[in-house]
Amino acid sequence: MKSAFKKRESRSGYFFTLPTLLIVFSLIIYPLGYAIFISMQRTNLISEWKFVGARYYAELLTDAEFINSLKISLIFAFFVVVGNFVVGLLLAVILNQNLKFATTFKIILMLPWLLPEVVVALIWKWLFNPTYGLINYILNTVGLIDSDVSWFDSSTSALAGVIFVATWKGYPIVMIMMLAGMKNIPSERYEAAAIDGATRIQQFRHITLPGLRPIFLVTCILETAWWFKHFTVIWLMTSGGPAGATKVVSISIYQQAFGDFNFGKAAAESVIILTILLAASYFYSRAIRNDND
Amino acid sequence: MVGTDNGSGQGRFNVIARNMGATDLGKNAAGKYVAGQDSDGWKAALKLYKDAVDVGCVPPGQFQTGYPEASVQIGKGQAAMMITGPHTIGVALTANPAAKGKLAGAPIPAAAGVSATTSLNQSGYAIARRSTHRAAAIAYLKFLLNKENQLRINDVTYRIPSRLDAQADPQVNSEMSLGFVKAGEGKVFSNPQIPWYNSIAILSSPAYQAAIKGDKTIDQIAKEQAEKARKIIADNG
């Protein structure tokens, strides 16, 4: 009697988890499996399907251009994430000071995040345009330059330019996360520190930063994954140029798939990126777990 | 100069290279595909791009100058020449109506011993056999293709009409677009009609950007791109 009840109960359990399992399977497991399947095929996704095994993986891991794309992605993601944290944290600290009109400032500072990436990229592309851009016009007017500057013509300035624009677009979410974290730090800690004679900088270093650590780690995972595979701003501003100087992996994948129509290799690149991001997430998660312990 | 790393820049470079005597993907006597990226003509085209920037006859920011930016430069008088088709006259005049009568087309000059050539971009339409509104689609195409409307479209866009009787109209043969009409009447090339041609075409834009940047020699760039092209041919040809 008891075992029949248990059986029924376990069947109901499966029944209730079925919708979630179906959604997870159709939205995550199946597309991932399909990408891995395609990465082992030479295919145009219509009529040509030829199994090539791990050929594309082997090619990619020895391909200097792909390795260089990975390097550029790492540099881009690193500086954007650091930039977002520096700007976001700084603004969060300022907004946390109970200023007058803090809500208005918050809304204004959130605007870059609210704008679509396409709009942000095109606005900055126009601002940086050497012949009719506002930046050259202003610098010319105040006499800082005497001829039009091509901001994106060198490899370094092009990469720095897209990092700057991505940081401008991305800092608000970090700012809001940090601000939310700061609001959760009990004010008693600051009061006690003040009584003990701690300066504002000491309070920030010994109370605010440790208090933000869990949020910092979670935001770091999200930010790294987001910017490592970023496409839109770079594609619209430089298309990966000049001569591949800003060709991050997502642009390489796009060009493989829709320029070269080599969907198998593009899928193999995507799987490699997925693996890298999974490894990064694992280390971050371990850091969070250690933190909680 | 349209120096962006995209199809727009690649197509224009291809025309220049062809007029230098290079074919990015040709066929040898045995009918096998061969790469032309390390040919003298291709190298000459790369050198032309580099020289044009080095001597300062290209507006700054060539790597970000795509078709829309270049058309505006023409319209605003910031650039004097552009490798393009007649439709750019329409775009330039939209940016600057005062430029009317001041723009003209001319065939691209070819290197010594090479016949001048150009490409034609045709806009085609098709009606699906199972189309539920076949009659309406046919009527619409007839509307687009009647002579009067072809000339109306030409008047605004400067695109050359597809109807021969409309092409013969004095409006189409105005001073502004006559050069384009003449170029189209000469030798015309078309790219190989094979599914993997785009893999070859996209090799040109990183090449001309690298040539302009000058980090590598033109010989190095040409060699690298030719090796890539040969690999693509071996994989597909």
Coordinates of C-alpha atoms in Angstrom, one line a residue:
Chain A
M1 CA 0.0 0.0 0.0
K2 CA 2.8 2.3 1.0
S3 CA 4.9 1.4 -2.0
A4 CA 1.9 2.1 -4.4
F5 CA 1.6 5.5 -2.8
K6 CA 5.3 6.2 -3.2
K7 CA 5.1 5.1 -6.9
R8 CA 2.2 7.5 -7.5
E9 CA 4.0 10.3 -5.7
S10 CA 7.1 9.8 -7.8
R11 CA 5.0 9.7 -11.0
S12 CA 3.4 13.0 -10.0
G13 CA 6.8 14.4 -9.4
Y14 CA 7.9 13.6 -12.9
F15 CA 4.6 14.9 -14.2
F16 CA 5.0 18.3 -12.5
T17 CA 8.7 18.7 -13.6
L18 CA 7.9 17.7 -17.2
P19 CA 7.0 21.3 -18.4
T20 CA 10.2 22.6 -17.1
L21 CA 12.2 19.7 -18.5
L22 CA 10.6 20.3 -21.9
I23 CA 11.4 24.0 -21.9
V24 CA 15.0 23.4 -20.8
F25 CA 15.4 20.7 -23.4
S26 CA 13.9 22.7 -26.3
L27 CA 15.5 26.1 -25.4
I28 CA 18.9 25.0 -24.0
I29 CA 19.8 21.3 -24.5
Y30 CA 18.6 20.9 -28.1
P31 CA 20.2 24.1 -29.5
L32 CA 23.5 23.3 -27.8
G33 CA 23.4 19.7 -29.0
Y34 CA 22.5 20.9 -32.5
A35 CA 25.5 23.4 -32.4
I36 CA 27.8 20.6 -31.4
F37 CA 26.4 18.4 -34.2
I38 CA 26.8 21.2 -36.8
S39 CA 30.4 21.8 -35.6
M40 CA 31.3 18.3 -36.9
Q41 CA 29.7 18.8 -40.3
R42 CA 30.7 20.5 -43.4
T43 CA 27.3 22.0 -44.2
N44 CA 25.4 24.8 -45.9
L45 CA 22.4 23.9 -43.6
I46 CA 20.3 23.0 -46.7
S47 CA 21.6 20.3 -49.0
E48 CA 25.2 19.6 -48.0
W49 CA 25.9 17.5 -44.9
K50 CA 29.3 15.8 -44.6
F51 CA 30.7 14.5 -41.3
V52 CA 34.1 15.9 -40.7
G53 CA 34.6 14.9 -37.1
A54 CA 36.8 17.2 -35.0
R55 CA 38.5 18.6 -38.1
Y56 CA 37.3 22.2 -37.5
Y57 CA 38.3 22.1 -33.9
A58 CA 41.8 20.9 -34.8
E59 CA 42.1 23.6 -37.5
L60 CA 40.9 26.4 -35.1
L61 CA 43.2 25.5 -32.3
T62 CA 46.2 25.9 -34.6
D63 CA 44.8 28.9 -36.6
A64 CA 46.7 32.0 -35.8
E65 CA 43.8 34.3 -36.8
F66 CA 41.4 32.5 -34.5
I67 CA 43.8 32.6 -31.6
N68 CA 44.4 36.3 -32.3
S69 CA 40.6 36.8 -32.2
L70 CA 40.4 35.1 -28.8
K71 CA 43.2 37.4 -27.6
I72 CA 41.4 40.5 -28.8
S73 CA 38.2 39.3 -27.2
L74 CA 40.0 38.8 -23.9
I75 CA 41.6 42.2 -24.0
F76 CA 38.3 43.8 -25.0
A77 CA 36.3 42.0 -22.3
F78 CA 38.9 42.6 -19.6
F79 CA 39.1 46.4 -20.2
V80 CA 35.4 46.8 -20.6
V81 CA 34.6 44.8 -17.4
V82 CA 37.3 46.8 -15.5
G83 CA 36.1 50.0 -17.0
N84 CA 32.5 49.2 -16.1
F85 CA 33.5 48.4 -12.5
V86 CA 35.6 51.5 -12.0
V87 CA 33.0 53.9 -13.5
G88 CA 30.0 52.0 -12.1
L89 CA 31.5 51.8 -8.6
L90 CA 32.6 55.4 -8.5
L91 CA 29.1 56.6 -9.6
A92 CA 27.4 54.2 -7.1
V93 CA 29.5 55.6 -4.3
I94 CA 28.5 59.2 -5.3
L95 CA 24.8 58.3 -5.7
N96 CA 24.9 56.6 -2.3
Q97 CA 25.7 59.9 -0.6
N98 CA 22.0 61.0 -0.2
L99 CA 22.5 63.8 -2.6
K100 CA 19.8 66.2 -3.7
F101 CA 18.2 65.1 -7.0
A102 CA 19.8 61.6 -6.6
T103 CA 16.9 60.0 -8.5
T104 CA 17.2 62.4 -11.4
F105 CA 21.0 61.7 -11.6
K106 CA 20.3 58.0 -11.4
I107 CA 17.9 58.2 -14.3
I108 CA 20.3 60.3 -16.4
L109 CA 23.2 57.9 -15.6
M110 CA 21.1 54.9 -16.6
L111 CA 20.3 56.3 -20.0
P112 CA 23.2 54.6 -21.9
W113 CA 22.0 51.3 -20.6
L114 CA 18.5 52.0 -21.8
L115 CA 19.6 52.9 -25.3
P116 CA 19.7 50.1 -27.9
E117 CA 23.3 49.0 -28.7
V118 CA 22.8 49.9 -32.4
V119 CA 21.8 53.5 -31.4
V120 CA 24.8 53.8 -29.1
A121 CA 27.3 52.5 -31.8
L122 CA 25.9 54.8 -34.5
I123 CA 25.9 57.8 -32.2
W124 CA 29.6 57.3 -31.3
K125 CA 30.5 56.4 -34.8
W126 CA 29.1 59.8 -35.9
L127 CA 30.8 61.6 -33.0
F128 CA 34.2 60.1 -33.9
N129 CA 33.8 60.6 -37.6
P130 CA 36.9 62.3 -38.9
T131 CA 35.2 64.6 -41.4
Y132 CA 31.9 65.5 -39.9
G133 CA 32.1 64.2 -36.3
L134 CA 31.4 66.4 -33.3
I135 CA 34.6 65.5 -31.4
N136 CA 36.9 66.7 -34.2
Y137 CA 34.8 69.8 -34.7
I138 CA 35.0 70.7 -31.0
L139 CA 38.8 70.0 -30.8
N140 CA 39.3 72.0 -33.9
T141 CA 37.2 74.9 -32.6
V142 CA 39.1 75.1 -29.3
G143 CA 42.4 74.8 -31.2
L144 CA 43.6 71.4 -29.8
I145 CA 43.9 69.9 -33.3
D146 CA 44.6 71.6 -36.6
S147 CA 43.6 68.8 -38.9
D148 CA 41.0 66.1 -38.8
V149 CA 42.0 63.1 -36.7
S150 CA 41.1 59.6 -37.8
W151 CA 40.3 58.1 -34.4
F152 CA 40.0 54.5 -35.6
D153 CA 42.8 54.2 -38.1
S154 CA 45.4 52.6 -35.9
S155 CA 44.9 49.2 -34.3
T156 CA 45.4 50.5 -30.7
S157 CA 43.1 53.5 -31.1
A158 CA 40.4 51.5 -32.8
L159 CA 40.4 48.9 -30.0
A160 CA 40.5 51.6 -27.3
G161 CA 37.6 53.4 -29.1
V162 CA 35.3 50.3 -29.0
I163 CA 36.3 49.6 -25.4
F164 CA 35.4 53.2 -24.5
V165 CA 32.0 53.0 -26.2
A166 CA 31.3 49.6 -24.7
T167 CA 32.2 50.9 -21.3
W168 CA 29.9 53.9 -21.8
K169 CA 27.1 51.5 -22.7
G170 CA 27.8 49.0 -19.9
Y171 CA 28.6 50.9 -16.7
P172 CA 25.0 51.7 -15.6
I173 CA 24.1 48.0 -14.9
V174 CA 27.2 47.7 -12.7
M175 CA 26.4 51.0 -11.0
I176 CA 22.9 49.9 -10.2
M177 CA 24.1 46.5 -8.9
M178 CA 26.7 48.1 -6.7
L179 CA 24.3 50.7 -5.5
A180 CA 21.8 48.0 -4.5
G181 CA 24.7 46.2 -2.7
M182 CA 25.6 49.3 -0.8
K183 CA 22.1 49.8 0.3
N184 CA 22.2 46.3 1.8
I185 CA 25.2 47.1 4.0
P186 CA 23.9 47.8 7.5
S187 CA 24.5 51.5 8.5
E188 CA 25.6 50.3 12.0
R189 CA 28.9 49.1 10.6
Y190 CA 29.7 52.6 9.3
E191 CA 28.5 54.2 12.6
A192 CA 30.7 51.8 14.6
A193 CA 33.7 52.5 12.3
A194 CA 33.2 56.2 12.6
I195 CA 33.2 56.0 16.4
D196 CA 36.4 54.0 16.2
G197 CA 37.9 56.8 14.2
A198 CA 37.9 55.2 10.7
T199 CA 38.2 57.7 7.8
R200 CA 35.8 57.6 4.8
I201 CA 38.5 55.8 2.7
Q202 CA 39.1 53.2 5.5
Q203 CA 35.3 52.7 5.8
F204 CA 35.1 52.2 2.0
R205 CA 38.0 49.8 2.0
H206 CA 37.1 47.7 5.1
I207 CA 33.3 47.9 5.0
T208 CA 32.0 48.8 1.6
L209 CA 34.2 46.7 -0.6
P210 CA 34.0 43.5 1.5
G211 CA 30.2 44.0 1.7
L212 CA 30.0 44.2 -2.1
R213 CA 32.1 41.1 -2.7
P214 CA 29.2 38.7 -3.4
I215 CA 27.5 41.1 -5.8
F216 CA 30.9 41.9 -7.3
L217 CA 31.5 38.2 -8.1
V218 CA 28.0 37.7 -9.6
T219 CA 28.3 40.9 -11.7
C220 CA 31.7 39.8 -12.8
I221 CA 30.4 36.5 -14.2
L222 CA 27.5 38.2 -16.0
E223 CA 29.8 41.0 -17.3
T224 CA 32.6 38.8 -18.5
A225 CA 30.2 36.4 -20.3
W226 CA 28.3 39.4 -21.8
W227 CA 31.3 41.3 -23.1
F228 CA 33.5 38.4 -24.1
K229 CA 30.9 37.5 -26.8
H230 CA 29.9 41.0 -27.6
F231 CA 29.2 41.8 -31.3
T232 CA 27.0 44.8 -32.0
V233 CA 29.0 47.8 -31.0
I234 CA 32.2 46.6 -32.6
W235 CA 30.6 45.4 -35.8
L236 CA 28.8 48.7 -36.3
M237 CA 31.8 50.8 -35.5
T238 CA 34.8 49.0 -37.1
S239 CA 33.5 45.7 -38.6
G240 CA 36.5 44.1 -36.9
G241 CA 39.0 46.4 -38.7
P242 CA 41.4 48.0 -39.4
A243 CA 42.9 44.8 -40.8
G244 CA 41.5 42.6 -38.0
A245 CA 42.6 44.8 -35.1
T246 CA 39.1 44.7 -33.5
K247 CA 38.1 41.3 -34.8
V248 CA 36.7 39.7 -31.7
V249 CA 35.5 36.0 -31.8
S250 CA 31.9 36.9 -32.3
I251 CA 32.8 38.8 -35.5
S252 CA 34.9 35.9 -36.5
I253 CA 31.9 33.5 -36.0
Y254 CA 29.6 35.9 -37.9
Q255 CA 32.0 36.1 -40.8
Q256 CA 32.6 32.4 -40.9
A257 CA 28.8 31.7 -40.9
F258 CA 27.4 34.5 -43.1
G259 CA 30.5 35.7 -45.1
D260 CA 32.1 32.4 -45.7
F261 CA 28.9 30.3 -45.3
N262 CA 31.1 27.8 -43.3
F263 CA 28.5 27.0 -40.7
G264 CA 30.4 24.0 -39.4
K265 CA 33.5 26.0 -38.5
A266 CA 31.4 28.9 -37.1
A267 CA 29.6 26.4 -34.8
A268 CA 33.0 24.9 -33.8
E269 CA 34.1 28.4 -32.9
S270 CA 30.9 28.9 -30.8
V271 CA 31.5 25.7 -29.0
I272 CA 35.0 26.7 -28.1
I273 CA 33.7 30.0 -26.8
L274 CA 31.1 28.2 -24.8
T275 CA 33.7 26.0 -23.2
I276 CA 35.9 29.0 -22.3
L277 CA 33.0 30.8 -20.7
L278 CA 31.8 27.7 -18.9
A279 CA 35.4 27.4 -17.4
A280 CA 35.4 31.0 -16.4
S281 CA 31.9 30.7 -14.8
Y282 CA 33.1 27.6 -12.9
F283 CA 36.0 29.5 -11.3
Y284 CA 33.8 32.5 -10.5
S285 CA 31.2 30.1 -8.9
R286 CA 33.9 28.5 -6.9
A287 CA 35.0 31.9 -5.6
I288 CA 31.4 32.6 -4.7
R289 CA 31.0 29.3 -2.9
N290 CA 34.2 29.8 -1.0
D291 CA 32.9 33.2 0.0
N292 CA 29.7 31.8 1.3
D293 CA 31.5 29.0 3.3
Chain B
M1 CA 37.5 55.7 -50.5
V2 CA 35.2 53.0 -49.3
G3 CA 37.7 51.2 -47.1
T4 CA 35.4 49.3 -44.7
D5 CA 35.8 45.6 -44.1
N6 CA 32.6 44.6 -45.8
G7 CA 31.0 43.6 -49.1
S8 CA 30.7 47.2 -50.2
G9 CA 34.5 47.8 -49.9
Q10 CA 35.3 44.4 -51.3
G11 CA 33.1 44.9 -54.5
R12 CA 34.8 48.2 -55.3
F13 CA 38.3 46.8 -54.7
N14 CA 37.4 43.9 -57.0
V15 CA 36.6 46.3 -59.9
I16 CA 39.9 48.1 -59.4
A17 CA 41.9 44.8 -59.3
R18 CA 40.1 43.7 -62.4
N19 CA 41.1 46.9 -64.2
M20 CA 44.7 46.2 -63.0
G21 CA 44.4 42.8 -64.8
A22 CA 43.9 40.7 -61.7
T23 CA 41.1 38.2 -61.2
D24 CA 40.6 37.1 -57.6
L25 CA 39.3 33.7 -58.7
G26 CA 40.1 32.7 -62.3
K27 CA 40.4 29.5 -64.2
N28 CA 43.5 28.0 -65.8
A29 CA 43.7 26.3 -69.2
A30 CA 42.7 23.0 -67.6
G31 CA 39.5 24.6 -66.3
K32 CA 40.7 24.5 -62.6
Y33 CA 40.1 27.4 -60.3
V34 CA 43.2 29.5 -59.5
A35 CA 43.9 32.2 -57.0
G36 CA 44.8 35.6 -58.2
Q37 CA 45.7 37.3 -54.9
D38 CA 49.5 37.2 -55.5
S39 CA 49.2 38.3 -59.1
D40 CA 50.9 41.6 -60.1
G41 CA 47.5 43.2 -60.8
W42 CA 46.2 42.4 -57.3
K43 CA 49.4 43.8 -55.8
A44 CA 49.1 46.9 -58.0
A45 CA 45.5 47.4 -56.8
L46 CA 46.7 47.1 -53.1
K47 CA 49.5 49.6 -53.8
L48 CA 47.1 52.0 -55.4
Y49 CA 45.0 52.0 -52.3
K50 CA 48.0 52.5 -50.1
D51 CA 49.4 55.3 -52.3
A52 CA 46.1 57.1 -52.4
V53 CA 46.0 57.3 -48.6
D54 CA 49.7 58.0 -48.2
V55 CA 49.7 61.0 -50.6
G56 CA 46.6 62.4 -48.9
C57 CA 44.0 62.2 -51.7
V58 CA 41.6 60.2 -49.5
P59 CA 39.5 61.9 -46.9
P60 CA 40.5 60.8 -43.4
G61 CA 38.9 57.8 -41.7
Q62 CA 38.9 55.5 -44.8
F63 CA 38.4 52.4 -42.6
Q64 CA 35.1 53.7 -41.3
T65 CA 34.0 55.1 -44.6
G66 CA 31.4 52.8 -46.0
Y67 CA 29.0 53.5 -48.8
P68 CA 26.7 55.9 -46.9
E69 CA 29.6 58.0 -45.6
A70 CA 31.3 58.1 -48.9
S71 CA 28.1 59.2 -50.7
V72 CA 27.6 62.0 -48.2
Q73 CA 31.3 63.1 -48.7
I74 CA 30.6 63.3 -52.4
G75 CA 27.3 65.2 -51.9
K76 CA 29.0 67.6 -49.4
G77 CA 32.0 68.2 -51.6
Q78 CA 34.4 66.6 -49.2
A79 CA 35.4 64.0 -51.8
A80 CA 35.8 64.4 -55.5
M81 CA 35.7 60.8 -56.7
M82 CA 34.3 57.5 -55.7
I83 CA 34.1 54.0 -57.2
T84 CA 30.4 53.6 -57.5
G85 CA 27.4 53.3 -59.7
P86 CA 24.9 55.9 -61.0
H87 CA 22.6 55.5 -58.0
T88 CA 25.2 57.4 -55.9
I89 CA 24.2 60.5 -57.8
G90 CA 20.7 60.2 -56.4
V91 CA 22.1 59.7 -52.9
A92 CA 24.5 62.6 -53.2
L93 CA 21.8 64.9 -54.5
T94 CA 19.6 64.0 -51.5
A95 CA 22.4 65.1 -49.2
N96 CA 23.1 68.2 -51.2
P97 CA 20.6 69.2 -53.9
A98 CA 22.9 72.1 -54.9
A99 CA 25.3 69.5 -56.4
K100 CA 22.9 68.9 -59.3
G101 CA 24.8 69.3 -62.6
K102 CA 28.1 69.2 -60.9
L103 CA 28.5 65.4 -60.7
A104 CA 29.4 63.1 -63.5
G105 CA 30.3 59.4 -64.0
A106 CA 33.3 58.1 -65.9
P107 CA 34.6 54.6 -66.6
I108 CA 37.4 53.3 -64.3
P109 CA 40.8 53.7 -66.1
A110 CA 42.6 50.4 -66.8
A111 CA 46.3 49.6 -66.5
A112 CA 48.3 49.5 -69.7
G113 CA 47.5 46.4 -71.7
V114 CA 44.3 45.7 -69.8
S115 CA 40.8 46.2 -71.3
A116 CA 38.7 48.4 -69.0
T117 CA 35.9 46.5 -67.4
T118 CA 33.1 47.0 -64.9
S119 CA 30.4 45.1 -63.2
L120 CA 26.7 45.4 -63.5
N121 CA 24.4 45.0 -60.5
Q122 CA 21.0 44.0 -61.6
S123 CA 17.9 44.1 -59.4
G124 CA 15.8 41.2 -60.4
Y125 CA 12.3 40.1 -59.4
A126 CA 10.6 36.8 -59.4
I127 CA 7.0 35.7 -58.9
A128 CA 6.6 32.4 -57.1
R129 CA 4.6 29.8 -59.1
R130 CA 2.3 29.2 -56.1
S131 CA 1.9 32.9 -55.4
T132 CA -1.7 33.6 -54.2
H133 CA -1.6 37.1 -55.6
R134 CA 0.1 36.4 -58.9
A135 CA -2.0 38.7 -61.0
A136 CA -1.4 41.6 -58.6
A137 CA 2.4 40.9 -58.6
I138 CA 2.4 40.8 -62.4
A139 CA 0.5 44.1 -62.5
Y140 CA 3.0 45.6 -60.1
L141 CA 6.0 44.6 -62.1
K142 CA 4.4 45.9 -65.3
F143 CA 3.8 49.2 -63.4
L144 CA 7.5 49.3 -62.3
L145 CA 8.7 48.4 -65.8
N146 CA 6.7 50.7 -68.0
K147 CA 8.8 53.3 -69.7
E148 CA 7.3 56.3 -68.0
N149 CA 7.8 54.9 -64.5
Q150 CA 11.3 53.7 -65.3
L151 CA 12.2 57.2 -66.3
R152 CA 10.6 58.6 -63.1
I153 CA 12.7 56.2 -61.0
N154 CA 15.8 57.2 -62.9
D155 CA 15.0 60.9 -62.4
V156 CA 15.1 60.4 -58.6
T157 CA 17.6 57.6 -58.1
Y158 CA 19.7 57.9 -61.3
R159 CA 19.6 54.1 -61.6
I160 CA 19.9 53.0 -65.2
P161 CA 16.5 51.6 -66.4
S162 CA 16.4 48.0 -67.4
R163 CA 14.2 48.8 -70.5
L164 CA 16.3 49.5 -73.6
D165 CA 13.8 52.1 -74.9
A166 CA 14.0 53.9 -71.5
Q167 CA 17.8 53.7 -71.6
A168 CA 17.9 55.5 -74.9
D169 CA 16.0 58.4 -73.5
P170 CA 18.0 61.7 -73.4
Q171 CA 17.2 62.0 -69.6
V172 CA 19.2 58.8 -69.0
N173 CA 22.0 60.0 -71.2
S174 CA 22.4 63.3 -69.4
E175 CA 25.9 64.5 -68.7
M176 CA 25.6 63.4 -65.1
S177 CA 25.0 59.7 -65.9
L178 CA 26.4 59.2 -69.4
G179 CA 29.7 57.9 -68.1
F180 CA 27.9 55.1 -66.3
V181 CA 25.9 54.2 -69.4
K182 CA 29.1 54.1 -71.5
A183 CA 30.9 52.0 -69.0
G184 CA 28.1 49.5 -69.0
E185 CA 28.2 49.3 -72.8
G186 CA 31.9 48.2 -72.6
K187 CA 33.4 45.0 -71.3
V188 CA 31.5 43.7 -68.3
F189 CA 32.6 41.0 -65.9
S190 CA 30.7 38.9 -63.6
N191 CA 32.0 37.0 -60.6
P192 CA 32.1 33.2 -60.7
Q193 CA 28.6 31.8 -60.0
I194 CA 29.7 29.3 -57.4
P195 CA 28.4 29.0 -53.8
W196 CA 31.8 29.5 -52.2
Y197 CA 32.9 32.5 -54.2
N198 CA 32.1 34.8 -51.2
S199 CA 34.8 33.0 -49.2
I200 CA 37.3 34.4 -51.9
A201 CA 35.7 37.8 -52.2
I202 CA 36.0 38.6 -48.5
L203 CA 39.8 38.1 -48.6
S204 CA 40.3 41.5 -50.2
S205 CA 39.1 43.8 -47.4
P206 CA 41.6 42.7 -44.7
A207 CA 44.2 42.9 -47.5
Y208 CA 43.6 46.5 -48.5
Q209 CA 43.2 47.6 -44.9
A210 CA 46.6 45.9 -44.0
A211 CA 48.2 47.5 -47.1
I212 CA 47.0 51.0 -46.1
K213 CA 48.1 50.4 -42.5
G214 CA 51.5 49.4 -43.8
D215 CA 52.4 46.9 -41.0
K216 CA 53.2 44.3 -43.6
T217 CA 54.5 44.6 -47.1
I218 CA 52.2 44.2 -50.1
D219 CA 54.1 41.1 -51.1
Q220 CA 53.5 39.6 -47.7
I221 CA 49.8 40.5 -47.7
A222 CA 49.3 39.1 -51.2
K223 CA 51.1 35.9 -50.4
E224 CA 49.0 35.3 -47.2
Q225 CA 45.7 36.0 -49.0
A226 CA 46.7 33.8 -51.9
E227 CA 47.5 30.9 -49.6
K228 CA 44.1 31.3 -48.0
A229 CA 42.4 31.4 -51.4
R230 CA 44.3 28.2 -52.4
K231 CA 43.1 26.5 -49.3
I232 CA 39.5 27.5 -50.0
I233 CA 39.9 26.3 -53.6
A234 CA 41.3 23.0 -52.4
D235 CA 38.4 22.6 -50.0
N236 CA 35.8 23.4 -52.6
G237 CA 37.1 23.3 -56.1

